[in-house]
Coordinates of C-alpha atoms in Angstrom, one line a residue:
Chain A
X1 CA 2.1 2.2 36.8
X2 CA 1.2 -1.4 36.3
X3 CA 1.6 -1.4 32.5
X4 CA 5.1 -0.1 32.9
X5 CA 5.9 -3.0 35.2
X6 CA 4.4 -5.3 32.5
X7 CA 6.6 -3.6 29.9
X8 CA 9.6 -4.1 32.2
X9 CA 9.1 -7.8 32.2
X10 CA 9.0 -7.9 28.4
X11 CA 11.7 -5.2 28.1
X12 CA 14.3 -7.5 26.5
X13 CA 11.7 -8.8 24.0
X14 CA 10.4 -5.3 23.2
X15 CA 14.0 -4.1 22.7
X16 CA 14.5 -6.9 20.3
X17 CA 11.4 -5.7 18.4
X18 CA 12.7 -2.2 18.3
X19 CA 16.1 -3.4 17.0
X20 CA 14.5 -5.6 14.4
X21 CA 12.2 -2.8 13.2
X22 CA 15.3 -0.5 12.8
X23 CA 17.3 -3.3 11.1
X24 CA 14.5 -4.0 8.6
X25 CA 14.2 -0.5 7.5
X26 CA 17.9 0.3 7.6
X27 CA 18.6 -2.0 4.7
X28 CA 16.3 -0.1 2.4
X29 CA 16.9 2.8 0.1
X30 CA 18.4 5.9 1.8
X31 CA 15.3 8.0 1.7
X32 CA 13.1 5.2 2.9
X33 CA 15.6 4.4 5.7
X34 CA 15.8 8.0 6.9
X35 CA 12.1 8.5 6.8
X36 CA 11.3 5.2 8.4
X37 CA 13.9 5.6 11.2
X38 CA 12.4 9.1 11.9
X39 CA 9.0 7.4 12.2
X40 CA 10.4 4.8 14.6
X41 CA 12.2 7.3 16.7
X42 CA 9.0 9.3 17.1
X43 CA 8.0 6.3 19.3
X44 CA 4.6 5.0 20.0
X45 CA 3.3 2.5 22.5
X46 CA 4.0 -0.5 20.4
X47 CA 0.6 -1.8 21.5
X48 CA 0.3 -4.4 18.7
X49 CA 3.7 -6.0 19.3
X50 CA 3.1 -6.2 23.0
X51 CA -0.2 -8.0 22.4
X52 CA 1.6 -10.4 20.1
X53 CA 4.1 -11.2 22.9
X54 CA 1.4 -11.4 25.6
X55 CA -0.8 -13.8 23.6
X56 CA 2.3 -15.8 22.5
X57 CA 2.4 -17.1 26.1
X58 CA -0.7 -19.1 25.5
X59 CA 1.4 -21.5 23.4
X60 CA 5.1 -22.3 23.0
X61 CA 6.7 -18.9 23.7
X62 CA 9.4 -18.7 20.9
X63 CA 10.6 -15.1 21.1
X64 CA 12.2 -15.0 17.7
X65 CA 9.0 -16.2 15.9
X66 CA 6.9 -13.8 17.9
X67 CA 9.2 -10.9 17.1
X68 CA 9.0 -12.0 13.4
X69 CA 5.2 -11.7 13.6
X70 CA 5.1 -8.5 15.8
X71 CA 7.4 -6.4 13.6
X72 CA 5.3 -6.6 10.4
X73 CA 2.1 -5.8 12.4
X74 CA 3.8 -2.7 13.8
X75 CA 5.0 -1.8 10.2
X76 CA 1.4 -2.1 8.9
X77 CA 0.3 0.2 11.7
X78 CA 3.1 2.7 10.9
X79 CA 2.2 2.5 7.2
X80 CA -1.4 3.6 8.0
X81 CA -0.2 6.4 10.2
X82 CA 2.0 7.8 7.4
X83 CA -0.7 7.6 4.9
X84 CA -3.2 9.2 7.3
X85 CA -0.8 12.1 7.9
X86 CA -0.6 12.6 4.1
X87 CA -4.4 12.8 3.9
X88 CA -4.7 15.1 6.9
X89 CA -1.8 17.2 5.7
X90 CA -0.6 16.8 9.4
X91 CA 2.6 18.6 10.3
X92 CA 3.2 16.9 13.6
X93 CA 2.4 13.6 15.3
X94 CA 3.3 12.9 18.9
X95 CA 5.0 16.3 18.9
X96 CA 7.4 15.3 16.1
X97 CA 7.4 16.5 12.5
X98 CA 5.6 14.0 10.2
X99 CA 7.3 12.3 7.3
X100 CA 5.1 14.3 4.9
X101 CA 6.1 17.6 6.5
X102 CA 9.8 16.8 6.4
X103 CA 10.2 14.8 3.2
X104 CA 7.1 15.7 1.3
X105 CA 3.8 14.0 0.6
X106 CA 5.3 11.9 -2.2
X107 CA 7.9 10.3 0.0
X108 CA 5.4 9.7 2.7
X109 CA 3.2 7.8 0.3
X110 CA 6.0 5.6 -0.8
X111 CA 7.2 5.1 2.8
X112 CA 3.7 3.7 3.6
X113 CA 3.7 1.5 0.5
X114 CA 7.2 0.3 1.4
X115 CA 6.2 -0.6 4.9
X116 CA 3.2 -2.5 3.6
X117 CA 5.3 -4.5 1.1
X118 CA 8.0 -5.1 3.6
X119 CA 5.5 -6.3 6.2
X120 CA 3.9 -8.7 3.8
X121 CA 7.3 -10.0 2.8
X122 CA 8.3 -10.7 6.4
X123 CA 5.0 -12.3 7.3
X124 CA 5.4 -14.7 4.4
X125 CA 8.6 -16.0 6.0
X126 CA 6.6 -17.2 9.0
X127 CA 5.1 -19.8 6.7
X128 CA 1.7 -19.9 8.4
X129 CA -0.8 -19.2 5.6
X130 CA -3.7 -18.5 8.0
X131 CA -1.7 -15.4 9.1
X132 CA -1.4 -14.0 5.6
X133 CA -5.1 -14.4 5.2
X134 CA -5.8 -12.6 8.4
X135 CA -3.5 -9.8 7.7
X136 CA -4.4 -9.1 4.1
X137 CA -8.1 -9.0 5.1
X138 CA -7.4 -6.6 7.9
X139 CA -5.4 -4.4 5.5
X140 CA -8.5 -4.2 3.2
X141 CA -10.8 -3.4 6.1
X142 CA -8.4 -0.7 7.4
X143 CA -8.5 1.1 4.1
X144 CA -12.3 0.9 4.0
X145 CA -12.2 2.4 7.6
X146 CA -10.1 5.3 6.4
X147 CA -12.5 5.9 3.5
X148 CA -15.5 5.8 5.8
X149 CA -13.7 8.3 8.0
X150 CA -13.3 10.6 4.9
X151 CA -16.9 10.1 3.9
X152 CA -18.2 11.1 7.4
X153 CA -15.8 14.0 7.8
X154 CA -17.7 17.1 8.8
X155 CA -21.0 15.3 9.0
X156 CA -22.9 15.5 12.3
X157 CA -25.9 13.5 10.9
X158 CA -24.4 10.1 11.7
X159 CA -25.1 7.4 14.3
X160 CA -23.0 5.9 17.0
X161 CA -23.1 2.7 14.9
X162 CA -21.5 4.5 12.0
X163 CA -18.7 5.6 14.4
X164 CA -18.3 2.1 15.9
X165 CA -18.1 0.4 12.5
X166 CA -15.4 2.9 11.6
X167 CA -13.2 2.4 14.6
X168 CA -13.7 -1.4 14.4
X169 CA -12.0 -1.2 10.9
X170 CA -9.5 1.5 11.7
X171 CA -8.2 0.1 15.0
X172 CA -10.0 -2.9 16.6
X173 CA -9.4 -5.4 13.9
X174 CA -5.6 -5.0 13.8
X175 CA -5.4 -5.3 17.6
X176 CA -7.7 -8.3 17.5
X177 CA -5.6 -9.9 14.8
X178 CA -2.3 -9.1 16.7
X179 CA -3.6 -11.1 19.6
X180 CA -4.8 -14.0 17.4
X181 CA -1.6 -14.1 15.5
X182 CA 0.5 -14.1 18.7
X183 CA -1.4 -17.2 19.7
X184 CA -1.2 -18.9 16.3
X185 CA 2.5 -18.3 15.9
X186 CA 3.0 -19.9 19.3
X187 CA 0.9 -22.9 18.2
X188 CA -2.0 -22.3 20.7
X189 CA -5.2 -24.0 19.7
X190 CA -7.5 -22.4 17.1
X191 CA -10.2 -21.9 19.8
X192 CA -7.8 -20.2 22.2
X193 CA -6.6 -17.9 19.3
X194 CA -10.2 -17.1 18.5
X195 CA -10.9 -16.1 22.2
X196 CA -7.8 -13.9 22.2
X197 CA -9.0 -12.3 18.9
X198 CA -12.3 -11.4 20.7
X199 CA -10.4 -10.1 23.7
X200 CA -8.3 -8.0 21.3
X201 CA -11.3 -6.8 19.5
X202 CA -13.0 -5.4 22.6
X203 CA -9.8 -3.9 23.9
X204 CA -9.2 -2.3 20.5
X205 CA -12.6 -0.7 20.5
X206 CA -12.1 0.6 24.1
X207 CA -8.6 1.8 23.1
X208 CA -9.9 3.9 20.2
X209 CA -12.8 5.3 22.2
X210 CA -10.3 6.3 24.9
X211 CA -8.0 7.9 22.3
X212 CA -10.9 9.9 20.9
X213 CA -11.8 10.9 24.5
X214 CA -8.3 11.9 25.4
X215 CA -8.3 14.3 22.4
X216 CA -10.8 16.3 24.5
X217 CA -9.5 15.7 28.0
X218 CA -5.7 15.8 27.5
X219 CA -3.5 18.8 27.7
X220 CA -1.5 20.1 24.8
X221 CA 1.7 18.8 26.4
X222 CA 0.2 15.3 26.9
X223 CA -1.2 15.1 23.4
X224 CA 1.6 16.8 21.5
X225 CA -1.2 18.8 19.7
X226 CA -4.0 21.1 20.6
X227 CA -6.9 19.5 22.4
X228 CA -10.0 19.0 20.2
X229 CA -7.9 18.5 17.1
X230 CA -10.2 15.8 15.8
X231 CA -13.2 18.0 15.8
X232 CA -11.2 20.9 14.4
X233 CA -10.4 18.6 11.4
X234 CA -14.0 17.6 11.1
X235 CA -13.5 14.2 12.5
X236 CA -16.8 13.5 14.4
X237 CA -15.9 11.1 17.3
X238 CA -18.0 9.5 20.0
X239 CA -18.0 12.2 22.6
X240 CA -19.1 14.7 19.9
X241 CA -22.0 12.4 18.8
X242 CA -23.2 12.0 22.5
X243 CA -22.8 15.7 23.2
X244 CA -24.8 16.5 20.1
X245 CA -27.9 14.8 21.6
X246 CA -28.4 18.3 23.2
X247 CA -30.0 20.3 20.3
X248 CA -28.2 23.6 21.3
X249 CA -24.8 21.9 21.4
X250 CA -25.5 20.2 18.1
X251 CA -26.2 23.5 16.5
X252 CA -22.8 24.9 17.5
X253 CA -21.1 21.7 16.4
X254 CA -22.8 21.9 13.0
X255 CA -21.5 25.4 12.6
X256 CA -18.0 24.4 13.7
X257 CA -18.1 21.7 10.9
X258 CA -19.0 24.1 8.1
X259 CA -16.2 24.7 5.7
X260 CA -14.3 27.8 6.6
X261 CA -15.6 27.9 10.1
X262 CA -13.5 30.3 12.2
X263 CA -11.4 29.3 15.2
X264 CA -13.8 30.9 17.8
X265 CA -16.7 28.7 16.7
X266 CA -14.4 25.7 16.8
X267 CA -13.3 26.6 20.3
X268 CA -16.9 27.1 21.4
X269 CA -17.8 23.7 20.1
X270 CA -14.9 22.0 21.8
X271 CA -15.7 23.6 25.1
X272 CA -19.3 22.6 24.8
X273 CA -18.3 19.0 24.2
X274 CA -15.8 19.1 27.1
X275 CA -18.6 20.4 29.4
X276 CA -21.2 17.9 28.2
X277 CA -21.9 14.4 29.5
X278 CA -20.6 13.2 26.1
X279 CA -17.2 12.5 27.7
X280 CA -18.8 10.5 30.6
X281 CA -21.0 8.6 28.2
X282 CA -18.1 7.7 25.9
X283 CA -16.0 6.7 28.9
X284 CA -18.8 4.4 30.0
X285 CA -18.9 2.7 26.6
X286 CA -15.1 2.2 26.7
X287 CA -15.6 0.6 30.1
X288 CA -18.2 -1.7 28.8
X289 CA -15.9 -2.8 26.0
X290 CA -13.2 -3.4 28.6
X291 CA -15.6 -5.4 30.7
X292 CA -16.4 -7.6 27.7
X293 CA -12.7 -8.2 27.1
X294 CA -12.3 -9.2 30.7
X295 CA -15.2 -11.7 30.4
X296 CA -13.6 -13.3 27.4
X297 CA -10.5 -13.9 29.6
X298 CA -12.5 -16.1 32.0
X299 CA -12.9 -18.6 29.2
X300 CA -9.1 -18.9 28.7
X301 CA -6.6 -21.2 30.5
X302 CA -5.7 -19.8 33.9
X303 CA -2.1 -19.0 33.3
X304 CA 0.1 -16.0 34.3
X305 CA -0.4 -14.5 30.8
X306 CA -4.1 -14.3 31.5
X307 CA -3.4 -11.9 34.4
X308 CA -1.1 -9.9 32.2
X309 CA -4.0 -9.4 29.7
X310 CA -6.3 -8.5 32.6
X311 CA -3.8 -5.9 33.8
X312 CA -3.3 -4.5 30.3
X313 CA -7.1 -4.1 29.8
X314 CA -7.5 -2.3 33.1
X315 CA -4.5 0.0 32.5
X316 CA -5.6 0.8 29.0
X317 CA -9.1 1.6 30.3
X318 CA -7.7 4.1 32.7
X319 CA -4.8 5.6 30.7
X320 CA -4.5 9.3 30.8
X321 CA -2.4 9.8 27.6
Chain B
X1 CA -1.8 -7.7 -36.1
X2 CA -0.3 -10.8 -34.7
X3 CA -0.8 -9.9 -31.0
X4 CA -4.4 -9.3 -31.7
X5 CA -4.8 -12.8 -33.1
X6 CA -3.0 -14.1 -30.0
X7 CA -5.4 -12.1 -27.8
X8 CA -8.3 -13.5 -29.9
X9 CA -7.4 -17.0 -28.9
X10 CA -7.3 -16.1 -25.3
X11 CA -10.3 -13.9 -25.6
X12 CA -12.6 -16.0 -23.3
X13 CA -9.9 -16.2 -20.6
X14 CA -9.1 -12.5 -20.8
X15 CA -12.8 -11.7 -20.5
X16 CA -12.9 -13.9 -17.5
X17 CA -10.1 -11.8 -16.0
X18 CA -11.9 -8.6 -16.8
X19 CA -15.1 -9.9 -15.2
X20 CA -13.2 -11.1 -12.1
X21 CA -11.4 -7.8 -11.7
X22 CA -14.8 -5.9 -11.9
X23 CA -16.4 -8.4 -9.5
X24 CA -13.6 -8.2 -6.9
X25 CA -13.8 -4.4 -6.8
X26 CA -17.6 -4.3 -7.1
X27 CA -18.0 -5.8 -3.6
X28 CA -16.1 -3.1 -2.0
X29 CA -17.1 0.2 -0.4
X30 CA -19.0 2.5 -2.9
X31 CA -16.2 5.1 -3.4
X32 CA -13.6 2.3 -3.9
X33 CA -15.9 0.5 -6.3
X34 CA -16.6 3.6 -8.4
X35 CA -13.0 4.7 -8.5
X36 CA -11.7 1.2 -9.2
X37 CA -14.3 0.5 -11.9
X38 CA -13.3 3.8 -13.5
X39 CA -9.7 2.6 -13.5
X40 CA -10.7 -0.7 -15.1
X41 CA -12.8 1.0 -17.8
X42 CA -9.9 3.2 -18.7
X43 CA -8.5 0.0 -20.1
X44 CA -4.9 -1.0 -20.5
X45 CA -3.2 -3.8 -22.3
X46 CA -3.5 -6.3 -19.4
X47 CA 0.1 -7.3 -20.2
X48 CA 0.7 -9.0 -16.9
X49 CA -2.5 -11.2 -17.0
X50 CA -1.7 -12.2 -20.6
X51 CA 1.8 -13.3 -19.6
X52 CA 0.3 -15.3 -16.7
X53 CA -2.0 -17.1 -19.2
X54 CA 0.7 -17.7 -21.8
X55 CA 3.2 -19.1 -19.2
X56 CA 0.5 -21.2 -17.6
X57 CA 0.6 -23.3 -20.8
X58 CA 4.0 -24.7 -19.7
X59 CA 2.2 -26.7 -17.1
X60 CA -1.4 -27.9 -16.4
X61 CA -3.5 -25.1 -17.9
X62 CA -6.2 -24.6 -15.2
X63 CA -7.9 -21.4 -16.3
X64 CA -9.5 -20.6 -12.9
X65 CA -6.3 -20.8 -11.0
X66 CA -4.5 -18.8 -13.7
X67 CA -7.2 -16.1 -13.5
X68 CA -6.9 -16.2 -9.7
X69 CA -3.2 -15.4 -10.1
X70 CA -3.5 -12.9 -12.9
X71 CA -6.1 -10.7 -11.3
X72 CA -4.1 -9.7 -8.2
X73 CA -1.0 -9.0 -10.4
X74 CA -3.0 -6.6 -12.5
X75 CA -4.4 -5.1 -9.3
X76 CA -0.9 -4.5 -8.0
X77 CA 0.0 -2.8 -11.4
X78 CA -3.2 -0.7 -11.1
X79 CA -2.3 0.3 -7.6
X80 CA 1.1 1.6 -8.6
X81 CA -0.5 3.6 -11.4
X82 CA -3.0 5.3 -9.1
X83 CA -0.2 6.1 -6.6
X84 CA 2.0 7.4 -9.4
X85 CA -0.7 9.7 -10.7
X86 CA -1.1 11.1 -7.2
X87 CA 2.6 11.9 -7.1
X88 CA 2.7 13.3 -10.6
X89 CA -0.6 15.2 -10.0
X90 CA -1.6 13.8 -13.3
X91 CA -5.0 14.8 -14.6
X92 CA -5.4 12.2 -17.4
X93 CA -4.1 8.8 -18.1
X94 CA -4.8 7.1 -21.5
X95 CA -6.9 10.1 -22.3
X96 CA -9.2 9.5 -19.3
X97 CA -9.5 11.5 -16.1
X98 CA -7.3 10.0 -13.3
X99 CA -8.8 8.8 -10.0
X100 CA -7.0 11.7 -8.3
X101 CA -8.5 14.3 -10.6
X102 CA -12.0 13.0 -10.2
X103 CA -12.2 11.8 -6.6
X104 CA -9.2 13.7 -5.1
X105 CA -5.7 12.6 -4.1
X106 CA -6.9 11.2 -0.8
X107 CA -9.3 8.7 -2.4
X108 CA -6.7 7.8 -5.0
X109 CA -4.2 7.0 -2.2
X110 CA -6.7 4.7 -0.5
X111 CA -7.8 3.1 -3.8
X112 CA -4.1 2.1 -4.3
X113 CA -3.9 0.8 -0.7
X114 CA -7.1 -1.1 -1.2
X115 CA -5.9 -2.7 -4.4
X116 CA -2.6 -3.8 -2.8
X117 CA -4.5 -5.3 0.2
X118 CA -7.1 -7.0 -2.0
X119 CA -4.3 -8.4 -4.3
X120 CA -2.5 -9.9 -1.4
X121 CA -5.7 -11.3 0.0
X122 CA -6.5 -13.0 -3.2
X123 CA -3.0 -14.4 -3.8
X124 CA -3.1 -16.0 -0.3
X125 CA -6.0 -18.1 -1.5
X126 CA -3.8 -19.7 -4.1
X127 CA -2.0 -21.4 -1.3
X128 CA 1.4 -21.4 -3.0
X129 CA 3.8 -19.7 -0.5
X130 CA 6.5 -19.2 -3.1
X131 CA 4.1 -16.8 -4.9
X132 CA 3.5 -14.6 -1.8
X133 CA 7.3 -14.4 -1.4
X134 CA 7.8 -13.3 -5.0
X135 CA 5.0 -10.8 -5.0
X136 CA 5.8 -9.1 -1.7
X137 CA 9.5 -8.7 -2.7
X138 CA 8.5 -7.2 -6.1
X139 CA 6.2 -4.8 -4.3
X140 CA 9.1 -3.5 -2.2
X141 CA 11.3 -3.2 -5.2
X142 CA 8.6 -1.3 -7.1
X143 CA 8.4 1.2 -4.3
X144 CA 12.2 1.6 -4.4
X145 CA 12.0 2.1 -8.1
X146 CA 9.4 4.9 -7.7
X147 CA 11.6 6.6 -5.1
X148 CA 14.6 6.3 -7.4
X149 CA 12.5 7.9 -10.1
X150 CA 11.7 10.8 -7.7
X151 CA 15.4 11.1 -6.7
X152 CA 16.6 11.4 -10.3
X153 CA 13.8 13.7 -11.4
X154 CA 15.2 16.7 -13.3
X155 CA 18.8 15.4 -13.1
X156 CA 20.6 15.0 -16.4
X157 CA 23.8 13.9 -14.6
X158 CA 22.9 10.2 -14.4
X159 CA 24.1 7.1 -16.2
X160 CA 22.2 4.7 -18.5
X161 CA 22.8 2.2 -15.7
X162 CA 20.8 4.4 -13.2
X163 CA 18.0 4.4 -15.8
X164 CA 18.1 0.6 -16.3
X165 CA 18.1 -0.1 -12.6
X166 CA 15.0 2.1 -12.2
X167 CA 13.0 0.5 -15.0
X168 CA 14.0 -2.9 -13.8
X169 CA 12.3 -2.2 -10.5
X170 CA 9.4 -0.2 -11.9
X171 CA 8.4 -2.5 -14.7
X172 CA 10.6 -5.5 -15.5
X173 CA 10.4 -7.3 -12.2
X174 CA 6.6 -7.5 -12.1
X175 CA 6.4 -8.7 -15.7
X176 CA 9.1 -11.3 -15.0
X177 CA 7.2 -12.4 -11.9
X178 CA 4.0 -12.6 -13.8
X179 CA 5.6 -15.1 -16.2
X180 CA 7.1 -17.1 -13.3
X181 CA 3.9 -17.1 -11.4
X182 CA 1.9 -18.3 -14.4
X183 CA 4.3 -21.3 -14.7
X184 CA 4.3 -22.0 -10.9
X185 CA 0.5 -21.9 -10.6
X186 CA 0.3 -24.4 -13.5
X187 CA 2.8 -26.7 -11.8
X188 CA 5.6 -26.3 -14.3
X189 CA 9.0 -27.2 -13.1
X190 CA 11.0 -24.7 -11.0
X191 CA 13.6 -24.5 -13.7
X192 CA 11.0 -23.8 -16.4
X193 CA 9.5 -21.1 -14.2
X194 CA 12.9 -19.6 -13.7
X195 CA 13.5 -19.5 -17.5
X196 CA 10.2 -17.8 -18.0
X197 CA 11.1 -15.3 -15.3
X198 CA 14.2 -14.4 -17.3
X199 CA 12.2 -14.2 -20.5
X200 CA 9.7 -11.8 -18.8
X201 CA 12.5 -9.8 -17.3
X202 CA 14.1 -9.1 -20.7
X203 CA 10.7 -8.4 -22.3
X204 CA 9.8 -6.1 -19.4
X205 CA 13.0 -4.1 -19.9
X206 CA 12.3 -3.9 -23.7
X207 CA 8.7 -2.9 -23.0
X208 CA 9.6 0.0 -20.7
X209 CA 12.3 1.3 -23.1
X210 CA 9.7 1.1 -25.9
X211 CA 7.2 3.0 -23.7
X212 CA 9.7 5.7 -23.0
X213 CA 10.5 5.9 -26.7
X214 CA 6.9 6.1 -27.8
X215 CA 6.6 9.1 -25.5
X216 CA 8.8 10.9 -28.1
X217 CA 7.6 9.2 -31.3
X218 CA 3.8 8.9 -30.7
X219 CA 1.2 11.4 -31.7
X220 CA -1.0 13.1 -29.1
X221 CA -3.9 10.9 -30.3
X222 CA -2.0 7.7 -29.9
X223 CA -0.6 8.7 -26.5
X224 CA -3.6 10.4 -25.0
X225 CA -1.2 13.1 -23.9
X226 CA 1.3 15.5 -25.4
X227 CA 4.4 13.9 -26.8
X228 CA 7.5 14.5 -24.6
X229 CA 5.4 14.5 -21.4
X230 CA 8.1 12.5 -19.5
X231 CA 10.7 15.1 -20.2
X232 CA 8.3 17.9 -19.5
X233 CA 7.8 16.4 -16.0
X234 CA 11.5 16.1 -15.5
X235 CA 11.6 12.3 -16.0
X236 CA 14.9 11.6 -17.8
X237 CA 14.5 8.5 -19.9
X238 CA 16.8 6.5 -22.1
X239 CA 16.4 8.5 -25.4
X240 CA 17.2 11.7 -23.4
X241 CA 20.3 10.2 -21.9
X242 CA 21.5 9.1 -25.3
X243 CA 20.7 12.4 -26.9
X244 CA 22.5 14.2 -24.2
X245 CA 25.8 12.7 -25.3
X246 CA 25.9 15.7 -27.7
X247 CA 27.1 18.6 -25.5
X248 CA 24.8 21.1 -27.3
X249 CA 21.7 19.0 -26.9
X250 CA 22.7 18.3 -23.3
X251 CA 22.8 22.1 -22.6
X252 CA 19.3 22.6 -23.8
X253 CA 18.0 19.6 -21.9
X254 CA 19.6 20.9 -18.7
X255 CA 17.9 24.2 -19.2
X256 CA 14.6 22.4 -19.9
X257 CA 15.0 20.6 -16.5
X258 CA 15.5 23.7 -14.5
X259 CA 12.5 24.5 -12.2
X260 CA 10.2 27.0 -13.8
X261 CA 11.6 26.4 -17.3
X262 CA 9.2 27.8 -19.8
X263 CA 7.3 25.8 -22.5
X264 CA 9.5 27.0 -25.4
X265 CA 12.7 25.6 -23.9
X266 CA 10.8 22.3 -23.1
X267 CA 9.6 22.2 -26.7
X268 CA 13.1 22.8 -28.0
X269 CA 14.6 20.1 -25.9
X270 CA 11.9 17.6 -27.0
X271 CA 12.5 18.4 -30.7
X272 CA 16.2 18.0 -30.2
X273 CA 15.7 14.6 -28.6
X274 CA 13.3 13.6 -31.4
X275 CA 15.9 14.6 -34.1
X276 CA 18.8 13.0 -32.3
X277 CA 20.1 9.4 -32.7
X278 CA 18.9 8.9 -29.1
X279 CA 15.7 7.4 -30.4
X280 CA 17.5 5.0 -32.6
X281 CA 20.0 4.0 -29.9
X282 CA 17.2 3.4 -27.4
X283 CA 15.3 1.3 -30.0
X284 CA 18.5 -0.8 -30.6
X285 CA 18.8 -1.5 -26.8
X286 CA 15.1 -2.5 -26.7
X287 CA 15.8 -4.9 -29.6
X288 CA 18.8 -6.3 -27.8
X289 CA 16.6 -7.1 -24.7
X290 CA 14.0 -8.7 -27.1
X291 CA 16.7 -10.8 -28.6
X292 CA 17.8 -12.0 -25.2
X293 CA 14.2 -12.9 -24.4
X294 CA 14.0 -14.9 -27.6
X295 CA 17.3 -16.7 -26.7
X296 CA 15.8 -17.7 -23.4
X297 CA 12.9 -19.3 -25.3
X298 CA 15.3 -21.7 -27.1
X299 CA 15.9 -23.4 -23.8
X300 CA 12.2 -24.0 -23.1
X301 CA 10.2 -27.0 -24.2
X302 CA 9.2 -26.8 -27.8
X303 CA 5.4 -26.4 -27.4
X304 CA 2.9 -24.1 -29.0
X305 CA 3.1 -21.7 -26.1
X306 CA 6.7 -21.1 -26.9
X307 CA 5.7 -19.7 -30.3
X308 CA 3.1 -17.5 -28.6
X309 CA 5.8 -16.0 -26.4
X310 CA 8.0 -15.5 -29.4
X311 CA 5.2 -13.7 -31.2
X312 CA 4.5 -11.6 -28.2
X313 CA 8.1 -10.6 -27.9
X314 CA 8.3 -9.6 -31.6
X315 CA 5.0 -7.7 -31.5
X316 CA 5.9 -5.8 -28.4
X317 CA 9.3 -4.9 -29.9
X318 CA 7.5 -3.3 -32.8
X319 CA 4.5 -1.8 -31.3
X320 CA 3.6 1.7 -32.3
X321 CA 1.4 2.6 -29.3

């Protein structure tokens, strides 16, 4: 797999990020340390750090400074995951017990707060005020994204635009900012950083659409949870909105979203979405976002890093888990 | 009352802070706006903003910049209150419904996250990197303080030092930093800002001890909740630790802290603390912290603001609610 080869090349730098993440949380209070290390060990694709490293190649590649920028961005991502799990009362994530399930919702909330604070504290050390500005704004937008997700929970009467605005805030802005920050830390030009931001934004949108798609197409083993979990929890994603264009499918989805709907209605709704063209249509939109990301690359300097970003876009667009 | 006269003099500036707080949250998402405005209307002494204004007099008093520093500090304080209420499942604070009780724990968590993010975003605009550093470190310490409070919940086998370390993190550091930041924003010398930090630290310690004391000496009307609420919730504060030096009192407190203890045992324990010398001993420690704060003032330039800080210390040390 191409992305794996890409990861291989950055292996030493990614290891450094892992070690730094573990080191940063190891110094904390015992409960925070245990819970945060548990989170770290649960893994993750480290998408945001990898984009920082990739985009850092557009300037002076200083691995220590890039790691110092990548680690807090991953911490912010982790913080939002812990807080989401508290809200969803999730018991597992990626097949592992959540912090909330193991240490209680209270600890999970404070672990999230701790990661936010720690992330900001580390970003400050970079001494690039533009970066604090970018990150604090994204944090606010991410919270609004989460609230929008709560607001639209269980509601089928929403538009594709509502969905896109939500994933923009929840996912795309942090990935876009990771790309931009990688470039800024490496001292690339403002214009280059801005292009990389746009690249990251489109990739981020594609990435989240893919994620929402995989929730319907993945197996329980691949996902670490039952397929259709989003819909089961009332989270109306893009494939669902597209599938609901068919009035009969919409009717079943609406029943599945009613409070107290039983499992058989939920299963019916999931199967209907899986058999609909909603999956295909969502996949095509993800492809369009990827294509836009690739077009942005054409405006960037023709260096090896540009090919890496192209590969990453193509691999993410075709990932199966 | 002297503090009121002090507040009178700063009335226009404090109003400006209130308006700015309301304005900052009004621009947000509807749920965030409603919940945050509800929080604002519930009031509060705005202790941190007032210290920013007071300490800003030790340099070039630029009200707009001081407001820009004071507002995010109050937001951080509010964020910790909302998150604490989620953890405590509190239904009222200052006699008003909590955000969690009215909008649900999920919204309350995001309101806290939003206030953190918004605070950081505004602090960045001040363009004084030292301030970001101070604030992000305090945020991390505050979270650790909350976790320590959870860890010691219901435990009578703890020392006065455990308690002091906890309130240092929970309360004193943010008040100390508010003083320091007021001075830094106004361009006072590093040394002056450091003295004001120490003043704020001692005042903060005294303030929290007083708060914990008032929980036993205040009436339900003054407190907006039943007296002894801290102990009822298992939060072992300084008067309790002092009272527990008497083995018989300790035994009742230990029973009151057992899970499922009934209301009559709790009432007994509260009355025993109220009748003990624990209150007097805690009050004396608060006085000692106040005295230390006053001694720090002697090392500061002899300007009118110094008298204000003296008055504030004396009034806080004798407040009855």
